[in-house]
Coordinates of C-alpha atoms in Angstrom, one line a residue:
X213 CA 195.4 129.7 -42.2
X214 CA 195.9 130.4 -46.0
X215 CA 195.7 134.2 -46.6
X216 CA 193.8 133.7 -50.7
X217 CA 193.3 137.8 -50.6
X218 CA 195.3 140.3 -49.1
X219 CA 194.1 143.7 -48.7
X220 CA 196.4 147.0 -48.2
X221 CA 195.6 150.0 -46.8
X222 CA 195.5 152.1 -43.6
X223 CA 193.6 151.6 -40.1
X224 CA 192.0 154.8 -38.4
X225 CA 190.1 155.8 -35.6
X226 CA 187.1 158.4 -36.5
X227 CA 184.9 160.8 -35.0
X228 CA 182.3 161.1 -37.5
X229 CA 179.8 164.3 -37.3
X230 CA 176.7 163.6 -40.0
X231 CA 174.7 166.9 -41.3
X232 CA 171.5 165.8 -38.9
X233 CA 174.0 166.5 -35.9
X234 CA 174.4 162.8 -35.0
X235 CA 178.0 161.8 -34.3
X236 CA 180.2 159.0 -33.6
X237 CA 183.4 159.1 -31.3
X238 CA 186.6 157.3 -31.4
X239 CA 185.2 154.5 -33.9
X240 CA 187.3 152.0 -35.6
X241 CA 187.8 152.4 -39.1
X242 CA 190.1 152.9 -42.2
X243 CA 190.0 151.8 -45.5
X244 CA 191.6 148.7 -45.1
X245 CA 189.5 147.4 -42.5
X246 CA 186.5 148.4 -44.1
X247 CA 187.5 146.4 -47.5
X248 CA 189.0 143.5 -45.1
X249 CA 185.4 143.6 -43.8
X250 CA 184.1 143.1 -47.2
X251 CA 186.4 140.2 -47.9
X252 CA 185.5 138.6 -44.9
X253 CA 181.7 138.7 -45.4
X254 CA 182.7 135.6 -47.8
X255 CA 185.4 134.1 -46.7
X256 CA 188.2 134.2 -43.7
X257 CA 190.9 133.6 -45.8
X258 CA 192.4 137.0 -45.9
X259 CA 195.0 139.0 -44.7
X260 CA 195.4 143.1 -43.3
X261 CA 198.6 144.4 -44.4
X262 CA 199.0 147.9 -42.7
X263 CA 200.6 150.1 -40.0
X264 CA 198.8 150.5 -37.4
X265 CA 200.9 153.2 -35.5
X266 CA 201.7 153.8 -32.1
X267 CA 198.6 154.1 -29.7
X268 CA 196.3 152.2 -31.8
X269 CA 194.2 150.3 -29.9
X270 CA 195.8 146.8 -28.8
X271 CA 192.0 145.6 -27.4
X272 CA 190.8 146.3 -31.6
X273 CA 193.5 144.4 -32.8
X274 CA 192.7 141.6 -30.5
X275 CA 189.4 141.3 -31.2
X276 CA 190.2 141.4 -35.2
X277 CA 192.4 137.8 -34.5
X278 CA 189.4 136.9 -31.8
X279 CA 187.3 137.2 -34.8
X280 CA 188.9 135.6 -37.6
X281 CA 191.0 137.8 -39.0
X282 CA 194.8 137.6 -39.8
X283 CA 196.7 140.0 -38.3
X284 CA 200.5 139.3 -39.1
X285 CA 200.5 141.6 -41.4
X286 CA 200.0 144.8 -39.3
X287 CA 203.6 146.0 -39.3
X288 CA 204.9 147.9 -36.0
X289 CA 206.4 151.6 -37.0
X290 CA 207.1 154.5 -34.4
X291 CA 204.3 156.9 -36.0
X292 CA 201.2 157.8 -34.2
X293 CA 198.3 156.0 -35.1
X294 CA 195.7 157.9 -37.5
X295 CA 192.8 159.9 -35.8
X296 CA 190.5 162.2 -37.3
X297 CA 187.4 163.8 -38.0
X298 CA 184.8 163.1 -40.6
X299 CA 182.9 166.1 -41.1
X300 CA 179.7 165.1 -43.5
X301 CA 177.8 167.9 -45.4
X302 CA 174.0 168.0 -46.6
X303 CA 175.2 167.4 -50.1
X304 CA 177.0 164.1 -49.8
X305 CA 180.2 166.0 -49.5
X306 CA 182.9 164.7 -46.9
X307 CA 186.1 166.0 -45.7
X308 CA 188.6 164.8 -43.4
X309 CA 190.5 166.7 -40.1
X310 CA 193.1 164.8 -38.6
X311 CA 193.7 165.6 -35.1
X312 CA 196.9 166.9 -34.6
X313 CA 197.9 164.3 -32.3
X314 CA 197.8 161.9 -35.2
X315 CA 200.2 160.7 -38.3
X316 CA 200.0 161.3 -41.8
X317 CA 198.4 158.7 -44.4
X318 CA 202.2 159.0 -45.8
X319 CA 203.8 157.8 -42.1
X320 CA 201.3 155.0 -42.0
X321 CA 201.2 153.6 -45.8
X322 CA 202.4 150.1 -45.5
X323 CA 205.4 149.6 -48.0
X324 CA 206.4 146.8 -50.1
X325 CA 209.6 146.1 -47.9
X326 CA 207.0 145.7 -45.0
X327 CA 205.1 143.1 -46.0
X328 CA 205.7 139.6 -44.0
X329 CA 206.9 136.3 -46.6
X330 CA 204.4 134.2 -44.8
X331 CA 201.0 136.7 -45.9
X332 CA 201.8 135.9 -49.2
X333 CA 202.2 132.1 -49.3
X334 CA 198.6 130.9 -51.4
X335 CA 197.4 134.5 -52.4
X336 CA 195.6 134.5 -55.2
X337 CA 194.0 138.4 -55.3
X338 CA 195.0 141.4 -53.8
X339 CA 193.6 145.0 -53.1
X340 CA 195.3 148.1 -52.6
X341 CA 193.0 150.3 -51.1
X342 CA 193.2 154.6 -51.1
X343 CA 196.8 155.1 -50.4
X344 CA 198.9 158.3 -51.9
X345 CA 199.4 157.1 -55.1
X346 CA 202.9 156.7 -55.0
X347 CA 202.8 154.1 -52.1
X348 CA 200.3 152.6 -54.1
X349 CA 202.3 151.8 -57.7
X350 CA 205.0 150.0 -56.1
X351 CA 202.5 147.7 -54.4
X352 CA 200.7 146.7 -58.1
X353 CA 204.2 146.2 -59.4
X354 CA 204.4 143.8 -56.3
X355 CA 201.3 142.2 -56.6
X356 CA 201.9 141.9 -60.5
X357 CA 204.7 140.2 -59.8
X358 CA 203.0 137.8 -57.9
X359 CA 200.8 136.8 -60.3
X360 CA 197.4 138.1 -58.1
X361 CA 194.8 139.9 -59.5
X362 CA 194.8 143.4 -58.4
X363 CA 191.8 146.0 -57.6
X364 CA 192.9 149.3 -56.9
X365 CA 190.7 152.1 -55.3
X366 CA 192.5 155.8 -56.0
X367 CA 193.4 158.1 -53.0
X368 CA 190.8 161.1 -52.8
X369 CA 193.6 163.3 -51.1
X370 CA 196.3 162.6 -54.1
X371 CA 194.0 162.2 -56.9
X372 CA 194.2 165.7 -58.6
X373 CA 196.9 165.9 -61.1
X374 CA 198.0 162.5 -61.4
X375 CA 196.3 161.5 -64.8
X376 CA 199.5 161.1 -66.5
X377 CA 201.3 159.3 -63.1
X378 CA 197.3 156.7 -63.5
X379 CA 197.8 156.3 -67.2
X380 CA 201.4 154.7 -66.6
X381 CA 200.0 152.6 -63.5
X382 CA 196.9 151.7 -64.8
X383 CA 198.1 148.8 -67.5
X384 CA 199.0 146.8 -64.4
X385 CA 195.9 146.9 -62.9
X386 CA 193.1 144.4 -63.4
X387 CA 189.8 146.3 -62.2
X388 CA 190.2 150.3 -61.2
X389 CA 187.5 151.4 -58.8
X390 CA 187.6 155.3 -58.3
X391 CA 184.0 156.7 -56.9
X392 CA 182.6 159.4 -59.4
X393 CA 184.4 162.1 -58.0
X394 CA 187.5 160.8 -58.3
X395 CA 187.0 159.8 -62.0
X396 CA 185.8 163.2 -62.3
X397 CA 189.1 164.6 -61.2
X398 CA 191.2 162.7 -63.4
X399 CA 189.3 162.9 -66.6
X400 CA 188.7 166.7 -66.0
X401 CA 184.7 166.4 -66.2
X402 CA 181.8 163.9 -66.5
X403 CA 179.9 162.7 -68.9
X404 CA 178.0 159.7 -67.3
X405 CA 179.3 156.5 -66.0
X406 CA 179.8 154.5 -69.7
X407 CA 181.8 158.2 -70.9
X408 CA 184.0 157.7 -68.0
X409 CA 184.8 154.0 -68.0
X410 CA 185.3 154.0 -71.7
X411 CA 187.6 156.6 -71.0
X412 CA 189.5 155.5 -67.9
X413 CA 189.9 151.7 -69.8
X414 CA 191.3 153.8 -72.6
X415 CA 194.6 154.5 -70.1
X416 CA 195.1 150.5 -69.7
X417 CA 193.2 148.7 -66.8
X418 CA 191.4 145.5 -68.2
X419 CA 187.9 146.4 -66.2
X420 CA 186.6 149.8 -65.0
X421 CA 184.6 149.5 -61.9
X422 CA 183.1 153.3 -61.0
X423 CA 181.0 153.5 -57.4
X424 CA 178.5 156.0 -57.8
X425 CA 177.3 156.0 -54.1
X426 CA 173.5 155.8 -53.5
X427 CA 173.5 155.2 -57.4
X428 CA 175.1 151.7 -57.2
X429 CA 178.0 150.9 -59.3
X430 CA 178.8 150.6 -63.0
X431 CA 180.9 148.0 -64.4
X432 CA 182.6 147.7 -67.9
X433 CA 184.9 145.4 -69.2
X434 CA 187.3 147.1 -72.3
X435 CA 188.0 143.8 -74.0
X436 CA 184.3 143.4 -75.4
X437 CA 182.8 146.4 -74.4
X438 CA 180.7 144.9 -72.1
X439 CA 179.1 146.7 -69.0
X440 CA 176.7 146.1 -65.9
X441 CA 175.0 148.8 -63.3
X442 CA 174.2 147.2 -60.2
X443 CA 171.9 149.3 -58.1
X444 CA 172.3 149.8 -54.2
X445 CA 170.9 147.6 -51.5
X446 CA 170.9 150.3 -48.6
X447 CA 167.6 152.5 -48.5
X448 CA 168.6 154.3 -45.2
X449 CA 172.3 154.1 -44.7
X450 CA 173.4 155.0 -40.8
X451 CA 177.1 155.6 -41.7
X452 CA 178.0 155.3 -45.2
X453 CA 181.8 155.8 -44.2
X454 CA 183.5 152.5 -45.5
X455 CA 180.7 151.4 -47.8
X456 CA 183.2 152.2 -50.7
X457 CA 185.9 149.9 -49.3
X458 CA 183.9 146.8 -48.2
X459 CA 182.5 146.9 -51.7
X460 CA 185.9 146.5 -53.4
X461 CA 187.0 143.7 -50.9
X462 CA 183.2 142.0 -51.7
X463 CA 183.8 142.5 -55.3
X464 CA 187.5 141.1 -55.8
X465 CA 186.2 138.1 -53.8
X466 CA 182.9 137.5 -56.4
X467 CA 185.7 138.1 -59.0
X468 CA 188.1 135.5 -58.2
X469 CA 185.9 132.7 -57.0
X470 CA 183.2 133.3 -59.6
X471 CA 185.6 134.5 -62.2
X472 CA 182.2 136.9 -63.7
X473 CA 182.3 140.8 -62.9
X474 CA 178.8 140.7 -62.3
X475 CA 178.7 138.2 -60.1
X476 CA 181.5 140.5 -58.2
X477 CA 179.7 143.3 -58.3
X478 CA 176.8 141.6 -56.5
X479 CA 179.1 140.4 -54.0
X480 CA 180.5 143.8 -53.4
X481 CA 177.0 145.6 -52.9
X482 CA 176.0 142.8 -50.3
X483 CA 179.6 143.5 -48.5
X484 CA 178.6 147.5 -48.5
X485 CA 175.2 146.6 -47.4
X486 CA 176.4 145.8 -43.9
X487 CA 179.0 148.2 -43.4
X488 CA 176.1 151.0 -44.1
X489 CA 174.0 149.7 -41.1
X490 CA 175.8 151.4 -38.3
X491 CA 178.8 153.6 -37.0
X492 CA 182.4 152.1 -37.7
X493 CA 183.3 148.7 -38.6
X494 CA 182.8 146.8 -35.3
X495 CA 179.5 146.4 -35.7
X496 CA 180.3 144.3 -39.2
X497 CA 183.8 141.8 -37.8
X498 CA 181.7 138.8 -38.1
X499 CA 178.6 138.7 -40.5
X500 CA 175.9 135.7 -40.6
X501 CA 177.0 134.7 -44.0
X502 CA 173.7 132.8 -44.2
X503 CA 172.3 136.2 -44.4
X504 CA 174.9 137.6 -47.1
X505 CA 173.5 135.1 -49.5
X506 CA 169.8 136.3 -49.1
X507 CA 170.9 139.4 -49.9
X508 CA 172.5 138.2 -52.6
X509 CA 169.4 135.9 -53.7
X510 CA 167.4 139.6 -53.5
X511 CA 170.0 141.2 -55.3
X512 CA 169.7 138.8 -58.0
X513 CA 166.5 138.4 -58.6
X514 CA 165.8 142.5 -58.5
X515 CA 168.4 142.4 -61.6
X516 CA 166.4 139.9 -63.7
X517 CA 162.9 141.8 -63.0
X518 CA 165.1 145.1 -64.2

């Protein structure tokens, strides 16, 4: 199987606690299965490049291959697999508690010497999902090297003070996708979503994509100027842990077989869309992709009536 897109990033296991008291135990997440999830919506020709760590779940991985997904890229390394909370507050705010059995995003960022010759054979896009940001550089360099085309989704955790470390990073990247938070941290304030992209395109990266949670995402292109919002399918999210992710792997799909940012865009709100329906990713492995393109039909036509 031809990996076209490869995605990089951590896998975790979460205990999620919402505001409403409802929690979730022992889930399977991590950024890089949530955007492999989003890839995957479309197409099985991907690739997960991460470290799982020791006492990840063998069964998880199993079922991943069982259903479709590559798994030679999952790299075997003596730290302890990541586990933590995810402690939701009333105001959309979420912070993370790793238990102290587990290892650190740092022990379990997959590095460019990791990554198997035989992922990269037919790739065509990559994306490097929230990693500390200097894991993350020498992965675009990688990729750049390559000749993919590269989406890039900043670390919350390693976001603050790293404008200047971004603005030398960025003119490698071909679409930036920070949420609004993490735009905000970088630019130092928030004027609205144009303000920002205008501003974050200003540092390098061809397209700005900002995620603006329940407000859908906003899309602008610094070569003409041009720019898209593309509102939110979910009305009543269960678990909106993830959502970011699967939209960025949905998106850079819609980007390279389309070749239109809209288009992407639409791809990556249908890819969030599922991920939003339930606790953790298991729920989303394998999605009727007969039902992926209604949603993209609805999405569609909502944008020509607006």
């Amino acid at each position: 199987m031809v990996a076209r897109y490869i995605v990089f990033g951590h896998l975790t296991i979460d205990d999620t606690v919402l505001p409403d008291g409802r929690t979730a135990m022992g889930t399977v997440g991590g950024n890089v299965l949530y955007a492999a999830i989003g890839v995957h919506i479309w197409t099985g020709d991907l690739a997960i490049v991460a470290r799982p760590g020791q006492g990840y779940p063998v069964s998880l991985i199993e079922e991943l291959a069982a259903c479709g997904y590559r798994i030679d890229g999952l790299i075997p390394c003596e730290s302890r697999r990541i586990r933590q909370w995810q402690l939701y507050d009333d105001e959309g705010g979420r912070h993370y508690v790793p238990l102290a059995s587990s290892g650190s995003y740092a022990e379990l960022t997959p590095r460019v010497e990791d990554i198997p010759p035989g992922v990269t054979a037919g790739a065509i896009g990559c994306h490097i999902a929230p990693l500390p940001v200097e894991f993350q550089a020498p992965l675009v360099h990688w990729a750049k090297s390559k000749g993919l085309r590269i989406t890039v989704d900043p670390h919350h955790e390693s976001v603050n003070g790293t404008a200047r470390l971004w603005q030398s990073i960025l003119p490698a990247i071909d679409v930036f996708c920070p949420s609004r938070e993490e735009a905000i941290c970088l630019l130092g304030g928030w004027n609205g979503p144009e303000a920002a992209a205008r501003a974050l395109a200003e540092w390098g990266t061809a397209v700005v994509c900002l995620k603006l949670g329940a407000d859908g995402v906003f899309v602008y292109r610094a070569a003409d100027q041009a720019s898209w919002f593309v509102p939110t399918l979910v009305d009543r999210p269960v678990d909106i842990t993830g959502c970011g992710d699967a939209f960025c792997g949905g998106f850079l799909v819609g980007w390279c077989e389309k070749n239109d940012l809209q288009m992407a865009a639409w791809y990556g709100t249908v890819s969030a869309s599922f991920v939003a329906e339930d606790f953790g990713g298991r729920h989303a492995f394998q999605i009727d992709r007969g039902e992926a393109m209604r949603r993209l039909t609805t999405l569609t036509a909502l944008e020509v009536r607006t």
